[in-house]
Tab-separated table of C-alpha atoms in Angstrom:
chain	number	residue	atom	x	y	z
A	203	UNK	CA	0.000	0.000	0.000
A	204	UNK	CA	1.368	3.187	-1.140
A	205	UNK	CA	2.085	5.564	2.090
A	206	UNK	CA	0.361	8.788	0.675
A	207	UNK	CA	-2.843	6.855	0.160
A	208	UNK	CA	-4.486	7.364	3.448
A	209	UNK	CA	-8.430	6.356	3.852
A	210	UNK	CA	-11.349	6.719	6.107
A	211	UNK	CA	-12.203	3.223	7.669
A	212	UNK	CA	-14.850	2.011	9.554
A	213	UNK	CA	-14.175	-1.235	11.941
A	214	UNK	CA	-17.067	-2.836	13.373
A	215	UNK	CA	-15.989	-5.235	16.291
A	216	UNK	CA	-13.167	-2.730	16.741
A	217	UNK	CA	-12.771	-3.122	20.241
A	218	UNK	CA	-11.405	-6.557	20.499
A	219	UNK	CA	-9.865	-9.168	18.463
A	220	UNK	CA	-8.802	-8.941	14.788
A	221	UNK	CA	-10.961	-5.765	14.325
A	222	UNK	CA	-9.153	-4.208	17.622
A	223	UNK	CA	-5.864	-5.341	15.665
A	224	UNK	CA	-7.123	-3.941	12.354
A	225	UNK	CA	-7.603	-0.838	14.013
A	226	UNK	CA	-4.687	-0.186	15.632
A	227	UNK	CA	-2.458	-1.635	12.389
A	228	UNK	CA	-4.464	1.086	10.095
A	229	UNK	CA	-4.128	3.820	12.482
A	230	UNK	CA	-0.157	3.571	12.857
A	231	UNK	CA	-0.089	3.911	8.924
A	232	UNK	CA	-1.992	7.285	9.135
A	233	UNK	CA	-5.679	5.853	7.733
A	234	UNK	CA	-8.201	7.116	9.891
A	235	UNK	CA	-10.035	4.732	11.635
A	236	UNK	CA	-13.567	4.646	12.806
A	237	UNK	CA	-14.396	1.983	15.707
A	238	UNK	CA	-17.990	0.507	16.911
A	239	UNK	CA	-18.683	-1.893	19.469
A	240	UNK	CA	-20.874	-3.126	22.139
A	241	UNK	CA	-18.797	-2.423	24.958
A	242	UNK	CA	-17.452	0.734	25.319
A	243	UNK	CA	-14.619	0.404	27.598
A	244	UNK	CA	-12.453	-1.723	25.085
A	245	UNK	CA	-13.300	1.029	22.448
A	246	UNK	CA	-12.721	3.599	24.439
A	247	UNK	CA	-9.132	2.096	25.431
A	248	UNK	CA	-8.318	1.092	21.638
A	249	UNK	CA	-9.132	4.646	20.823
A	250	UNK	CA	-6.884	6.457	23.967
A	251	UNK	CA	-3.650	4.337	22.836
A	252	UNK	CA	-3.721	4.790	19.071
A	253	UNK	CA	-3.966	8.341	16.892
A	254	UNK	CA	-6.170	8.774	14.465
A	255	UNK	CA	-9.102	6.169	15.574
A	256	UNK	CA	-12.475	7.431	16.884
A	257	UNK	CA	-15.068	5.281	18.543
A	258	UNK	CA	-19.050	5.010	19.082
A	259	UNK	CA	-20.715	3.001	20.676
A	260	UNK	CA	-23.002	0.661	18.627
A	261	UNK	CA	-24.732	-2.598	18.740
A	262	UNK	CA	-24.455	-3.863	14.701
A	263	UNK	CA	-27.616	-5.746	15.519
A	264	UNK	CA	-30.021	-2.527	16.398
A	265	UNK	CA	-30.993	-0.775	13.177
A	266	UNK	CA	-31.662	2.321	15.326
A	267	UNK	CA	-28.212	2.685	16.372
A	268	UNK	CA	-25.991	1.545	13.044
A	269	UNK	CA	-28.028	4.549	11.678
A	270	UNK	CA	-27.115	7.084	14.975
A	271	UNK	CA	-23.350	5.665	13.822
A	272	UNK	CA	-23.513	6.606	10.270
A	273	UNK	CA	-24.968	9.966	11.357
A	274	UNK	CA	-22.231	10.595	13.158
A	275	UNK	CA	-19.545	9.692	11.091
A	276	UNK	CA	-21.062	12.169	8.534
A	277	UNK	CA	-21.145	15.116	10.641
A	278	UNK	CA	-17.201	14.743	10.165
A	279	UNK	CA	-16.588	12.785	6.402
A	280	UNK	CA	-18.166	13.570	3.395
A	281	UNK	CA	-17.342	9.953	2.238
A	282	UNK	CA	-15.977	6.492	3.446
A	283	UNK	CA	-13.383	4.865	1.894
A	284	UNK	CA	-13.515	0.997	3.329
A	285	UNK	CA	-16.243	-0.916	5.497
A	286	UNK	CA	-15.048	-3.501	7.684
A	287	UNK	CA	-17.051	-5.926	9.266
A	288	UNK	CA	-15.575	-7.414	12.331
A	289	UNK	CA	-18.766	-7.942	14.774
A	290	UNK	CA	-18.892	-11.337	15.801
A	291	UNK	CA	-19.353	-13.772	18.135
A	292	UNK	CA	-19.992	-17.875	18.501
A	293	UNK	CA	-23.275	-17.518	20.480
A	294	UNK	CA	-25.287	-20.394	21.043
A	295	UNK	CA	-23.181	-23.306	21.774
A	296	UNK	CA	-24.387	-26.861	22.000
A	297	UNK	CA	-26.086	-29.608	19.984
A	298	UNK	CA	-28.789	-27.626	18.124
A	299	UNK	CA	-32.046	-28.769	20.087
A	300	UNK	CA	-30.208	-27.801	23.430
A	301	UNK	CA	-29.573	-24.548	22.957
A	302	UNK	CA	-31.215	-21.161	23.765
A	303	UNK	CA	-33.343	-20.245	21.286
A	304	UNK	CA	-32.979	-16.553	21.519
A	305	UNK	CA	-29.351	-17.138	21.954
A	306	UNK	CA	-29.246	-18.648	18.631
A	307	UNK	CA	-31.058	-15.342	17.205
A	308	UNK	CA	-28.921	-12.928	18.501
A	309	UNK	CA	-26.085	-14.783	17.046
A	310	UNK	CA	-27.523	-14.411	14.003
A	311	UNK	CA	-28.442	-11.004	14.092
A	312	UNK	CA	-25.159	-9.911	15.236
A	313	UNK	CA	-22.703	-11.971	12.375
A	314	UNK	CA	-24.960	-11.882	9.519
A	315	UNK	CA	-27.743	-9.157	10.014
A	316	UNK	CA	-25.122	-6.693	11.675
A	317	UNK	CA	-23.321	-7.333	8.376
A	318	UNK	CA	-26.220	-6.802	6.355
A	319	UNK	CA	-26.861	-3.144	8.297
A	320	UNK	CA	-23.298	-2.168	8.631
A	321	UNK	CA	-22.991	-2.715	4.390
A	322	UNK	CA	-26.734	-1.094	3.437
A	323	UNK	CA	-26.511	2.061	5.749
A	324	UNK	CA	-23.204	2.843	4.684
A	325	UNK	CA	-23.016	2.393	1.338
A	326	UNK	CA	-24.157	5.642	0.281
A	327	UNK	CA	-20.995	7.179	1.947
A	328	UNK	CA	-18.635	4.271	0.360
A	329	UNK	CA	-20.265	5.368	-3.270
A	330	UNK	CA	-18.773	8.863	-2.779
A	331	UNK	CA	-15.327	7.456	-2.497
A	332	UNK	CA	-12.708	6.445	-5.181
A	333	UNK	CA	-11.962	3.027	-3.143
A	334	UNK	CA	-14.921	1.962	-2.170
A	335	UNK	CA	-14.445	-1.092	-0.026
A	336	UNK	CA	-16.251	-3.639	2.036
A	337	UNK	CA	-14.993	-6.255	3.428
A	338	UNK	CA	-16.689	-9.220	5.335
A	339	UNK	CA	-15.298	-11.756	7.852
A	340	UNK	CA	-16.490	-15.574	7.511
A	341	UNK	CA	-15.493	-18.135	9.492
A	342	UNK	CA	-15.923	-21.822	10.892
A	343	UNK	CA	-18.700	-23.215	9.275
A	344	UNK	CA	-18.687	-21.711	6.318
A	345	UNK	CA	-17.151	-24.522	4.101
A	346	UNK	CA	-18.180	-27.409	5.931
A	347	UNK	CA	-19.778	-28.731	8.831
A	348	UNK	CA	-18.889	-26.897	12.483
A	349	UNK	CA	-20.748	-29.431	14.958
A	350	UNK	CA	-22.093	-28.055	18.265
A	351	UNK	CA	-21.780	-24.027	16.638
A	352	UNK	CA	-24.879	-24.246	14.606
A	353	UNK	CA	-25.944	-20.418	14.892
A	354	UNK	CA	-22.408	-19.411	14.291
A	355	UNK	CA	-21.938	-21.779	11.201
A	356	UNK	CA	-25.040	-20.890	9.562
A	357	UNK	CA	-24.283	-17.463	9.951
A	358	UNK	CA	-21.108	-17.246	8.454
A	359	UNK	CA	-21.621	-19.237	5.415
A	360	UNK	CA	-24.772	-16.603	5.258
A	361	UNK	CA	-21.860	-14.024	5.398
A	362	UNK	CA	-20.475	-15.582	2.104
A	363	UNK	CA	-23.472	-15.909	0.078
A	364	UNK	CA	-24.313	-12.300	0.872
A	365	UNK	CA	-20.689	-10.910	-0.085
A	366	UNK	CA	-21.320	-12.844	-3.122
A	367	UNK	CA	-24.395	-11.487	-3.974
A	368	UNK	CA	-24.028	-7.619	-3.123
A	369	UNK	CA	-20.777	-8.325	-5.208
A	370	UNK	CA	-22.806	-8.870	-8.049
A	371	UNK	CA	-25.491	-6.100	-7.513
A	372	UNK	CA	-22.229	-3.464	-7.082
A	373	UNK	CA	-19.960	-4.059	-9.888
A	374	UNK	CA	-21.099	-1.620	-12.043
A	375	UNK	CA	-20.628	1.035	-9.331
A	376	UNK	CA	-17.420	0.005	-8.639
A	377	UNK	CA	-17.910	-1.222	-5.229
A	378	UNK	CA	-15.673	-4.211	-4.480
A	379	UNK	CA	-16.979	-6.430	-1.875
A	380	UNK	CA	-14.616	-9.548	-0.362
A	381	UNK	CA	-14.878	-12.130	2.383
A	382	UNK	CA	-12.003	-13.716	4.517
A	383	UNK	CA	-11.675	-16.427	6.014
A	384	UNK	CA	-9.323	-15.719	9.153
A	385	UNK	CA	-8.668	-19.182	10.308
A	386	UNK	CA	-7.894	-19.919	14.109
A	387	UNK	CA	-6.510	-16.697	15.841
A	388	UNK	CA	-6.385	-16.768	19.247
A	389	UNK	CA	-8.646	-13.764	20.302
A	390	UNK	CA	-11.223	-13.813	22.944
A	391	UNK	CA	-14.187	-15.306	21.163
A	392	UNK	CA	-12.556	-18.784	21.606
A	393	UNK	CA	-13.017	-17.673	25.367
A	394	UNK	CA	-16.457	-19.035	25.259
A	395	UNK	CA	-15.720	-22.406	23.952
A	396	UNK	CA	-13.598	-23.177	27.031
A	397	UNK	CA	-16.544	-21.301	29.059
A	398	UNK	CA	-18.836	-23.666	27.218
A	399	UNK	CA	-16.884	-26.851	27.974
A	400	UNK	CA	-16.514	-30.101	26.414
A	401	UNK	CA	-19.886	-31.472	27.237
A	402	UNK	CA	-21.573	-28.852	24.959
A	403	UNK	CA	-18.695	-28.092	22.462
A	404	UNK	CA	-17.391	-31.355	21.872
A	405	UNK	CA	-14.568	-33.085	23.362
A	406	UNK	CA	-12.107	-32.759	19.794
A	407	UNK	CA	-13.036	-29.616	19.525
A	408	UNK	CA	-12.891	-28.571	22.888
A	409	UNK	CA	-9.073	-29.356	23.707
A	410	UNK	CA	-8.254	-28.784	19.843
A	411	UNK	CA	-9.250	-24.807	21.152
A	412	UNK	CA	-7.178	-25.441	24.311
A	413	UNK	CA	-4.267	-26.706	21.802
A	414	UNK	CA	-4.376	-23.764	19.332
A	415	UNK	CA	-4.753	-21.051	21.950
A	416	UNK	CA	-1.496	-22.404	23.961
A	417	UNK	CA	0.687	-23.072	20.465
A	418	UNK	CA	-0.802	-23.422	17.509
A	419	UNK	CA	-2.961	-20.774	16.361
A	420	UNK	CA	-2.951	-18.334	13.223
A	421	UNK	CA	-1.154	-15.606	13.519
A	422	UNK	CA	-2.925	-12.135	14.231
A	423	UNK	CA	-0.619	-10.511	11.203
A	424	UNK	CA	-1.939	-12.744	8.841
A	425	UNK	CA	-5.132	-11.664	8.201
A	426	UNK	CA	-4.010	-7.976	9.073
A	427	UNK	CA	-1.513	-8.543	5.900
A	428	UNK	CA	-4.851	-9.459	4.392
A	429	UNK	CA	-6.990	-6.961	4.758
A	430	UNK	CA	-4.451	-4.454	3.846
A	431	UNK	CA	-4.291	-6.127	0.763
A	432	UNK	CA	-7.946	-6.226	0.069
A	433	UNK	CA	-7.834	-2.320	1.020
A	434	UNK	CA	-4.388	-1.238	-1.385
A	435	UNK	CA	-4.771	-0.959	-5.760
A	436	UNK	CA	-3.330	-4.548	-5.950
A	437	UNK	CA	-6.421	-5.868	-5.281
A	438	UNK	CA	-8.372	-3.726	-7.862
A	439	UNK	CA	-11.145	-5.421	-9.564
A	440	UNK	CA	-10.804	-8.515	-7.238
A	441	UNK	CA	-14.208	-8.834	-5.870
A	442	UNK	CA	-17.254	-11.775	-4.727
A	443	UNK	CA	-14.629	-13.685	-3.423
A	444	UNK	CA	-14.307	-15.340	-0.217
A	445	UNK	CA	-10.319	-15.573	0.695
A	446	UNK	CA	-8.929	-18.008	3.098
A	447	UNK	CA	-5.846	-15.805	4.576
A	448	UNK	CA	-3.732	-18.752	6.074
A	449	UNK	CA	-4.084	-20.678	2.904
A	450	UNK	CA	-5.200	-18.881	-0.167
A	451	UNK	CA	-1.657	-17.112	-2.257
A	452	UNK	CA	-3.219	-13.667	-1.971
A	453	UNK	CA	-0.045	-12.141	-1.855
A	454	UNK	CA	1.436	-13.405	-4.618
C-alpha cells in the first residue's frame, strides 16, 4: 500500500480481536479509523492508545443505532473509503435442540444481520469514495460442517453468500466487496468455547481450542496482511470472493 494513500475506515468489532488489531495496524499507517462496538470500555481504550481512531458506541444488531453511527460519522466525512465488518461472536453453543433459542437469534443477528446493516446504511458514503471497499469476515462453518456451533456456522456461510451477492449487484458502481476467512486466531471469542466446555462443544473440539490457543494458532498478522491487501490498488477489480488468509496465495 502506497504511504500517501491514506483512507477513512470504519471497523465494526473494533474493540477486540482482529478488528481491535485492524484498528490499531491502520491507524499507525496514518488511515483514519472509525471503531464501533458493544462495549465501550475496550473502544474507548483502543481509541486512547492509538492516533487517528475514533469510537461510538453501537450494537451492529439494532438498526436504530448503526443509523445514529452513520450519522455521526457524517457530521465529520463527506465519504468512506472501506467498510469492515468485524462484529462477531460464537453464540449459542451446543447440539442444536439444546440450545437457547434466543441465543441462537442474537447470534444471528449480530454476524450476519449486523453485516447486512453495517454494508446497506453505509453504502451511500462508500459510493462517494474512489476506493470503495467492504470487506466481510467468515469463518468456521462456512465450508463445511462446524458441529455443536450451529448459529455461528449458519451465519457465516450466510456471510459468504451475501458478499457474493451484493458483489454482483455493485460491480457496475465500482464497489468491491470480499470475504475472509481468518482461520484460528487466538482472540477472545474462543473464550467461550472453554466457558462452554466439552460437554456442549465437543470433546475434539474442545481441547483442539485449548491446543491452538497455547501453540498453535494463526497468527494475528496474517489476516491484518490481508486486509491491507484487500484495502491497497493490488487488489483492484478482485471482488465476490471469499479468501482463506492462512491458505489462499493472496499475496502473490
Amino acid at each position: 500500500m502506497q504511504k500517501s494513500q491514506q483512507y477513512k475506515i470504519i471497523i465494526s468489532g473494533g474493540g477486540s480481536g482482529i478488528g481491535a488489531a485492524l484498528a490499531e495496524k491502520l491507524s499507525s499507517e496514518g488511515h483514519s479509523v472509525m471503531i464501533c462496538g458493544r462495549r465501550v470500555s475496550k473502544l474507548q481504550k483502543i481509541a486512547e492508545n492509538n492516533n487517528n481512531v475514533t469510537y461510538f458506541p453501537c450494537d451492529v444488531s439494532n438498526e436504530k443505532e448503526v443509523l445514529e453511527f452513520v450519522s455521526h460519522v457524517s457530521k465529520d466525512h463527506d465519504c468512506v473509503d472501506v467498510l469492515i465488518n468485524c462484529a462477531g461472536l460464537f453464540g449459542a453453543i451446543g447440539r442444536f435442540d439444546k440450545t437457547d433459542s434466543m441465543l441462537w437469534k442474537q447470534t444471528i443477528d449480530i454476524n450476519l444481520f449486523g453485516t447486512y446493516l453495517l454494508s446497506k446504511h453505509f453504502l451511500a458514503l462508500l459510493m462517494r469514495s474512489e476506493r470503495k471497499r467492504i470487506i466481510n469476515f467468515s469463518g468456521g462453518g462456512a465450508f463445511g460442517t462446524f458441529p455443536n456451533y450451529s448459529a455461528y456456522a449458519v451465519s457465516k456461510a450466510a456471510v459468504v453468500r451475501f458478499s457474493e451477492n451484493i458483489a454482483h449487484e455493485l460491480k457496475d458502481h465500482g464497489v468491491n466487496v470480499n470475504c475472509i476467512a481468518p482461520g484460528f486466531v487466538a482472540t477472545e471469542i474462543h473464550e467461550a468455547t472453554l466457558v462452554a466446555g466439552e460437554n456442549a462443544t465437543g470433546r475434539d473440539h474442545f481441547h483442539l481450542t485449548k491446543e491452538k490457543l497455547q501453540e498453535g494458532a494463526v497468527s494475528m498478522e496474517i489476516p491484518v496482511e490481508c486486509v491491507k491487501f484487500l484495502i491497497s490498488p493490488d487488489s483492484d477489480g478482485l471482488s465476490g470472493k471469499t479468501i482463506s488468509a492462512g491458505f489462499d496465495k493472496w499475496n502473490t
